[in-house]
Short mmCIF file of N, CA and C in Angstrom, two decimals:
data_model
loop_
_atom_site.label_atom_id
_atom_site.label_comp_id
_atom_site.label_asym_id
_atom_site.label_seq_id
_atom_site.Cartn_x
_atom_site.Cartn_y
_atom_site.Cartn_z
N MET Z 1 96.45 -31.70 -33.19
CA MET Z 1 96.55 -32.13 -34.57
C MET Z 1 97.54 -31.20 -35.29
N SER Z 2 98.25 -31.81 -36.15
CA SER Z 2 99.26 -31.06 -36.90
C SER Z 2 98.65 -30.29 -38.08
N SER Z 3 99.40 -29.33 -38.55
CA SER Z 3 98.92 -28.56 -39.72
C SER Z 3 98.85 -29.42 -40.94
N ALA Z 4 99.70 -30.50 -41.01
CA ALA Z 4 99.66 -31.41 -42.13
C ALA Z 4 98.31 -32.17 -42.12
N MET Z 5 97.84 -32.53 -40.94
CA MET Z 5 96.54 -33.23 -40.83
C MET Z 5 95.42 -32.31 -41.31
N TYR Z 6 95.46 -31.05 -40.88
CA TYR Z 6 94.43 -30.10 -41.34
C TYR Z 6 94.49 -29.96 -42.83
N GLU Z 7 95.66 -29.95 -43.38
CA GLU Z 7 95.81 -29.81 -44.82
C GLU Z 7 95.21 -31.04 -45.52
N ARG Z 8 95.45 -32.25 -44.98
CA ARG Z 8 94.86 -33.44 -45.59
C ARG Z 8 93.35 -33.41 -45.51
N MET Z 9 92.79 -32.88 -44.42
CA MET Z 9 91.35 -32.78 -44.27
C MET Z 9 90.78 -31.81 -45.33
N ARG Z 10 91.44 -30.68 -45.49
CA ARG Z 10 90.95 -29.70 -46.46
C ARG Z 10 91.09 -30.22 -47.89
N ASP Z 11 92.07 -31.09 -48.15
CA ASP Z 11 92.27 -31.62 -49.51
C ASP Z 11 91.32 -32.78 -49.81
N ASN Z 12 90.68 -33.32 -48.80
CA ASN Z 12 89.76 -34.43 -48.98
C ASN Z 12 88.53 -33.93 -49.77
N PRO Z 13 88.12 -34.63 -50.84
CA PRO Z 13 86.95 -34.21 -51.58
C PRO Z 13 85.66 -34.21 -50.74
N LYS Z 14 85.63 -35.00 -49.71
CA LYS Z 14 84.45 -35.03 -48.80
C LYS Z 14 84.35 -33.71 -48.04
N PHE Z 15 85.49 -33.06 -47.79
CA PHE Z 15 85.48 -31.77 -47.09
C PHE Z 15 84.75 -30.74 -47.94
N GLN Z 16 85.09 -30.69 -49.22
CA GLN Z 16 84.41 -29.74 -50.10
C GLN Z 16 82.93 -30.05 -50.21
N GLU Z 17 82.60 -31.35 -50.25
CA GLU Z 17 81.20 -31.76 -50.25
C GLU Z 17 80.48 -31.27 -49.01
N LEU Z 18 81.12 -31.41 -47.87
CA LEU Z 18 80.54 -30.95 -46.59
C LEU Z 18 80.33 -29.45 -46.59
N VAL Z 19 81.32 -28.71 -47.03
CA VAL Z 19 81.21 -27.26 -47.07
C VAL Z 19 80.08 -26.82 -48.00
N ASN Z 20 80.01 -27.46 -49.15
CA ASN Z 20 78.95 -27.08 -50.12
C ASN Z 20 77.57 -27.44 -49.61
N LYS Z 21 77.40 -28.64 -49.09
CA LYS Z 21 76.08 -29.09 -48.60
C LYS Z 21 75.61 -28.18 -47.46
N ARG Z 22 76.52 -27.98 -46.48
CA ARG Z 22 76.16 -27.21 -45.31
C ARG Z 22 75.88 -25.77 -45.69
N GLY Z 23 76.67 -25.21 -46.61
CA GLY Z 23 76.45 -23.84 -47.03
C GLY Z 23 75.13 -23.65 -47.77
N ARG Z 24 74.83 -24.55 -48.71
CA ARG Z 24 73.56 -24.46 -49.44
C ARG Z 24 72.39 -24.56 -48.49
N PHE Z 25 72.45 -25.51 -47.56
CA PHE Z 25 71.36 -25.74 -46.64
C PHE Z 25 71.18 -24.50 -45.73
N ALA Z 26 72.26 -24.00 -45.18
CA ALA Z 26 72.18 -22.85 -44.28
C ALA Z 26 71.67 -21.60 -45.02
N TRP Z 27 72.13 -21.37 -46.25
CA TRP Z 27 71.68 -20.19 -46.99
C TRP Z 27 70.21 -20.33 -47.42
N THR Z 28 69.78 -21.55 -47.73
CA THR Z 28 68.38 -21.77 -48.08
C THR Z 28 67.49 -21.47 -46.88
N LEU Z 29 67.84 -22.03 -45.72
CA LEU Z 29 67.01 -21.74 -44.53
C LEU Z 29 67.05 -20.28 -44.19
N ALA Z 30 68.22 -19.67 -44.26
CA ALA Z 30 68.34 -18.25 -43.93
C ALA Z 30 67.47 -17.41 -44.85
N ALA Z 31 67.48 -17.73 -46.17
CA ALA Z 31 66.66 -16.95 -47.14
C ALA Z 31 65.18 -17.12 -46.81
N ILE Z 32 64.74 -18.31 -46.44
CA ILE Z 32 63.32 -18.52 -46.13
C ILE Z 32 62.95 -17.72 -44.86
N VAL Z 33 63.77 -17.83 -43.83
CA VAL Z 33 63.48 -17.14 -42.58
C VAL Z 33 63.48 -15.62 -42.79
N LEU Z 34 64.48 -15.13 -43.46
CA LEU Z 34 64.57 -13.66 -43.64
C LEU Z 34 63.44 -13.13 -44.53
N THR Z 35 63.06 -13.91 -45.54
CA THR Z 35 61.95 -13.49 -46.40
C THR Z 35 60.66 -13.40 -45.59
N LEU Z 36 60.36 -14.41 -44.79
CA LEU Z 36 59.15 -14.38 -43.98
C LEU Z 36 59.21 -13.26 -42.94
N PHE Z 37 60.35 -13.11 -42.26
CA PHE Z 37 60.47 -12.08 -41.25
C PHE Z 37 60.30 -10.68 -41.82
N TYR Z 38 61.09 -10.38 -42.88
CA TYR Z 38 60.99 -9.07 -43.45
C TYR Z 38 59.68 -8.82 -44.20
N GLY Z 39 59.10 -9.90 -44.71
CA GLY Z 39 57.76 -9.77 -45.28
C GLY Z 39 56.75 -9.34 -44.23
N PHE Z 40 56.87 -9.94 -43.04
CA PHE Z 40 55.97 -9.57 -41.94
C PHE Z 40 56.22 -8.12 -41.52
N VAL Z 41 57.46 -7.70 -41.46
CA VAL Z 41 57.78 -6.31 -41.09
C VAL Z 41 57.22 -5.35 -42.12
N LEU Z 42 57.32 -5.70 -43.41
CA LEU Z 42 56.76 -4.85 -44.45
C LEU Z 42 55.26 -4.72 -44.35
N VAL Z 43 54.59 -5.84 -44.01
CA VAL Z 43 53.13 -5.79 -43.81
C VAL Z 43 52.80 -4.89 -42.63
N VAL Z 44 53.57 -5.01 -41.57
CA VAL Z 44 53.33 -4.16 -40.39
C VAL Z 44 53.54 -2.68 -40.79
N ALA Z 45 54.51 -2.39 -41.61
CA ALA Z 45 54.81 -1.01 -41.99
C ALA Z 45 53.83 -0.46 -42.98
N PHE Z 46 53.40 -1.25 -43.94
CA PHE Z 46 52.61 -0.71 -45.06
C PHE Z 46 51.16 -1.09 -45.08
N ALA Z 47 50.78 -2.12 -44.35
CA ALA Z 47 49.35 -2.53 -44.29
C ALA Z 47 48.96 -2.99 -42.91
N PRO Z 48 49.19 -2.18 -41.92
CA PRO Z 48 48.93 -2.63 -40.53
C PRO Z 48 47.44 -2.93 -40.27
N GLU Z 49 46.58 -2.27 -41.02
CA GLU Z 49 45.14 -2.50 -40.82
C GLU Z 49 44.75 -3.95 -41.15
N SER Z 50 45.46 -4.57 -42.09
CA SER Z 50 45.13 -5.94 -42.44
C SER Z 50 45.45 -6.94 -41.33
N LEU Z 51 46.38 -6.57 -40.46
CA LEU Z 51 46.75 -7.47 -39.36
C LEU Z 51 45.75 -7.43 -38.22
N GLY Z 52 44.94 -6.38 -38.16
CA GLY Z 52 43.96 -6.27 -37.12
C GLY Z 52 42.62 -6.97 -37.40
N ASN Z 53 42.46 -7.50 -38.58
CA ASN Z 53 41.23 -8.21 -38.91
C ASN Z 53 41.16 -9.56 -38.21
N PRO Z 54 39.96 -9.91 -37.76
CA PRO Z 54 39.83 -11.23 -37.11
C PRO Z 54 40.02 -12.37 -38.14
N ILE Z 55 40.51 -13.51 -37.69
CA ILE Z 55 40.76 -14.63 -38.65
C ILE Z 55 39.44 -15.28 -39.06
N ALA Z 56 38.42 -15.12 -38.25
CA ALA Z 56 37.09 -15.65 -38.59
C ALA Z 56 36.05 -14.73 -37.95
N GLU Z 57 34.88 -14.77 -38.48
CA GLU Z 57 33.79 -13.94 -37.96
C GLU Z 57 33.57 -14.23 -36.45
N GLY Z 58 33.63 -13.20 -35.64
CA GLY Z 58 33.38 -13.35 -34.21
C GLY Z 58 34.63 -13.82 -33.44
N SER Z 59 35.71 -14.05 -34.10
CA SER Z 59 36.92 -14.55 -33.44
C SER Z 59 37.65 -13.39 -32.74
N ARG Z 60 38.27 -13.71 -31.61
CA ARG Z 60 39.10 -12.74 -30.93
C ARG Z 60 40.52 -12.76 -31.50
N TRP Z 61 40.88 -13.81 -32.21
CA TRP Z 61 42.23 -13.94 -32.81
C TRP Z 61 42.30 -13.10 -34.06
N THR Z 62 43.32 -12.24 -34.14
CA THR Z 62 43.50 -11.46 -35.35
C THR Z 62 44.49 -12.07 -36.28
N VAL Z 63 44.52 -11.59 -37.49
CA VAL Z 63 45.46 -12.10 -38.49
C VAL Z 63 46.89 -11.87 -38.02
N GLY Z 64 47.16 -10.70 -37.45
CA GLY Z 64 48.51 -10.38 -37.01
C GLY Z 64 49.02 -11.27 -35.91
N VAL Z 65 48.19 -11.51 -34.90
CA VAL Z 65 48.58 -12.40 -33.80
C VAL Z 65 48.76 -13.81 -34.31
N THR Z 66 47.89 -14.29 -35.14
CA THR Z 66 47.98 -15.64 -35.69
C THR Z 66 49.26 -15.77 -36.53
N LEU Z 67 49.51 -14.80 -37.37
CA LEU Z 67 50.70 -14.82 -38.22
C LEU Z 67 51.96 -14.81 -37.39
N GLU Z 68 52.00 -13.95 -36.37
CA GLU Z 68 53.19 -13.90 -35.52
C GLU Z 68 53.42 -15.19 -34.75
N LEU Z 69 52.37 -15.80 -34.27
CA LEU Z 69 52.53 -17.10 -33.59
C LEU Z 69 53.01 -18.16 -34.58
N PHE Z 70 52.49 -18.14 -35.79
CA PHE Z 70 52.98 -19.06 -36.81
C PHE Z 70 54.48 -18.85 -37.08
N LEU Z 71 54.90 -17.60 -37.23
CA LEU Z 71 56.29 -17.32 -37.51
C LEU Z 71 57.18 -17.76 -36.34
N PHE Z 72 56.73 -17.53 -35.11
CA PHE Z 72 57.50 -17.95 -33.93
C PHE Z 72 57.73 -19.45 -33.94
N VAL Z 73 56.67 -20.20 -34.18
CA VAL Z 73 56.79 -21.66 -34.24
C VAL Z 73 57.61 -22.08 -35.44
N PHE Z 74 57.42 -21.47 -36.57
CA PHE Z 74 58.18 -21.79 -37.80
C PHE Z 74 59.67 -21.58 -37.60
N PHE Z 75 60.03 -20.49 -36.95
CA PHE Z 75 61.47 -20.24 -36.72
C PHE Z 75 62.06 -21.28 -35.81
N TRP Z 76 61.33 -21.71 -34.81
CA TRP Z 76 61.83 -22.81 -33.93
C TRP Z 76 61.97 -24.09 -34.72
N VAL Z 77 60.98 -24.37 -35.57
CA VAL Z 77 61.02 -25.61 -36.36
C VAL Z 77 62.23 -25.61 -37.33
N THR Z 78 62.52 -24.45 -37.96
CA THR Z 78 63.68 -24.39 -38.83
C THR Z 78 64.96 -24.59 -38.05
N THR Z 79 65.03 -24.09 -36.86
CA THR Z 79 66.20 -24.31 -35.97
C THR Z 79 66.36 -25.80 -35.68
N VAL Z 80 65.24 -26.46 -35.33
CA VAL Z 80 65.31 -27.91 -35.06
C VAL Z 80 65.74 -28.68 -36.33
N ILE Z 81 65.23 -28.29 -37.44
CA ILE Z 81 65.60 -28.99 -38.72
C ILE Z 81 67.11 -28.83 -38.97
N TYR Z 82 67.62 -27.63 -38.79
CA TYR Z 82 69.05 -27.40 -39.04
C TYR Z 82 69.91 -28.21 -38.04
N VAL Z 83 69.54 -28.14 -36.77
CA VAL Z 83 70.32 -28.86 -35.75
C VAL Z 83 70.28 -30.35 -35.98
N ARG Z 84 69.10 -30.89 -36.31
CA ARG Z 84 69.01 -32.32 -36.54
C ARG Z 84 69.89 -32.75 -37.71
N ARG Z 85 69.83 -31.99 -38.81
CA ARG Z 85 70.65 -32.35 -39.97
C ARG Z 85 72.15 -32.15 -39.68
N ALA Z 86 72.47 -31.10 -38.93
CA ALA Z 86 73.87 -30.90 -38.56
C ALA Z 86 74.41 -31.99 -37.69
N ASN Z 87 73.57 -32.49 -36.78
CA ASN Z 87 74.01 -33.55 -35.87
C ASN Z 87 73.97 -34.94 -36.47
N THR Z 88 73.37 -35.09 -37.65
CA THR Z 88 73.38 -36.40 -38.28
C THR Z 88 74.26 -36.41 -39.51
N GLU Z 89 73.73 -35.84 -40.58
CA GLU Z 89 74.46 -35.88 -41.86
C GLU Z 89 75.80 -35.18 -41.84
N PHE Z 90 75.79 -33.93 -41.33
CA PHE Z 90 77.03 -33.12 -41.37
C PHE Z 90 78.05 -33.68 -40.40
N ASP Z 91 77.66 -34.09 -39.22
CA ASP Z 91 78.61 -34.67 -38.26
C ASP Z 91 79.19 -35.98 -38.77
N ALA Z 92 78.35 -36.80 -39.38
CA ALA Z 92 78.83 -38.05 -39.93
C ALA Z 92 79.89 -37.82 -41.01
N LEU Z 93 79.63 -36.87 -41.87
CA LEU Z 93 80.60 -36.54 -42.92
C LEU Z 93 81.90 -35.96 -42.33
N SER Z 94 81.76 -35.14 -41.30
CA SER Z 94 82.92 -34.63 -40.61
C SER Z 94 83.78 -35.72 -39.99
N GLN Z 95 83.11 -36.67 -39.40
CA GLN Z 95 83.83 -37.79 -38.77
C GLN Z 95 84.57 -38.64 -39.82
N GLU Z 96 83.94 -38.83 -40.97
CA GLU Z 96 84.60 -39.54 -42.08
C GLU Z 96 85.86 -38.81 -42.50
N ILE Z 97 85.81 -37.52 -42.61
CA ILE Z 97 86.93 -36.70 -43.05
C ILE Z 97 88.05 -36.85 -42.03
N VAL Z 98 87.75 -36.79 -40.75
CA VAL Z 98 88.80 -36.91 -39.71
C VAL Z 98 89.36 -38.31 -39.74
N ARG Z 99 88.52 -39.36 -39.86
CA ARG Z 99 89.02 -40.73 -39.94
C ARG Z 99 89.97 -40.93 -41.10
N ASP Z 100 89.57 -40.41 -42.27
CA ASP Z 100 90.44 -40.52 -43.46
C ASP Z 100 91.78 -39.82 -43.21
N ALA Z 101 91.78 -38.68 -42.58
CA ALA Z 101 93.02 -37.96 -42.32
C ALA Z 101 93.91 -38.73 -41.36
N TRP Z 102 93.32 -39.40 -40.35
CA TRP Z 102 94.09 -40.19 -39.39
C TRP Z 102 94.68 -41.40 -40.09
N LYS Z 103 93.91 -42.02 -41.00
CA LYS Z 103 94.41 -43.20 -41.73
C LYS Z 103 95.62 -42.82 -42.56
N GLU Z 104 95.60 -41.66 -43.19
CA GLU Z 104 96.68 -41.24 -44.05
C GLU Z 104 97.93 -40.93 -43.23
N GLU Z 105 97.73 -40.51 -41.98
CA GLU Z 105 98.91 -40.17 -41.15
C GLU Z 105 99.67 -41.42 -40.72
N LYS Z 106 98.96 -42.48 -40.53
CA LYS Z 106 99.59 -43.71 -40.02
C LYS Z 106 100.25 -44.50 -41.06
#
């Protein structure tokens, strides 16, 4: 592709829409993940005794193990959510931008 084609893609208003949508979505997910992760680290550092409590009377499962399993699954789910949206909405918008640039070249 020529640099003129790249320039047409960058000038397309859909390109800015794609950059803004993808950026907002990525930063939102990143903020959620980092808040939960560092929140867990802070609990481990400053209140480790709370993580050793059983989740129910007589249970072998502790709050810490349960919370860590939840976080592990949650992080995988957020990855799946991002990939699914990237492969549908973001890819579709990218393809529109490329199609528009090809139309303008011809």
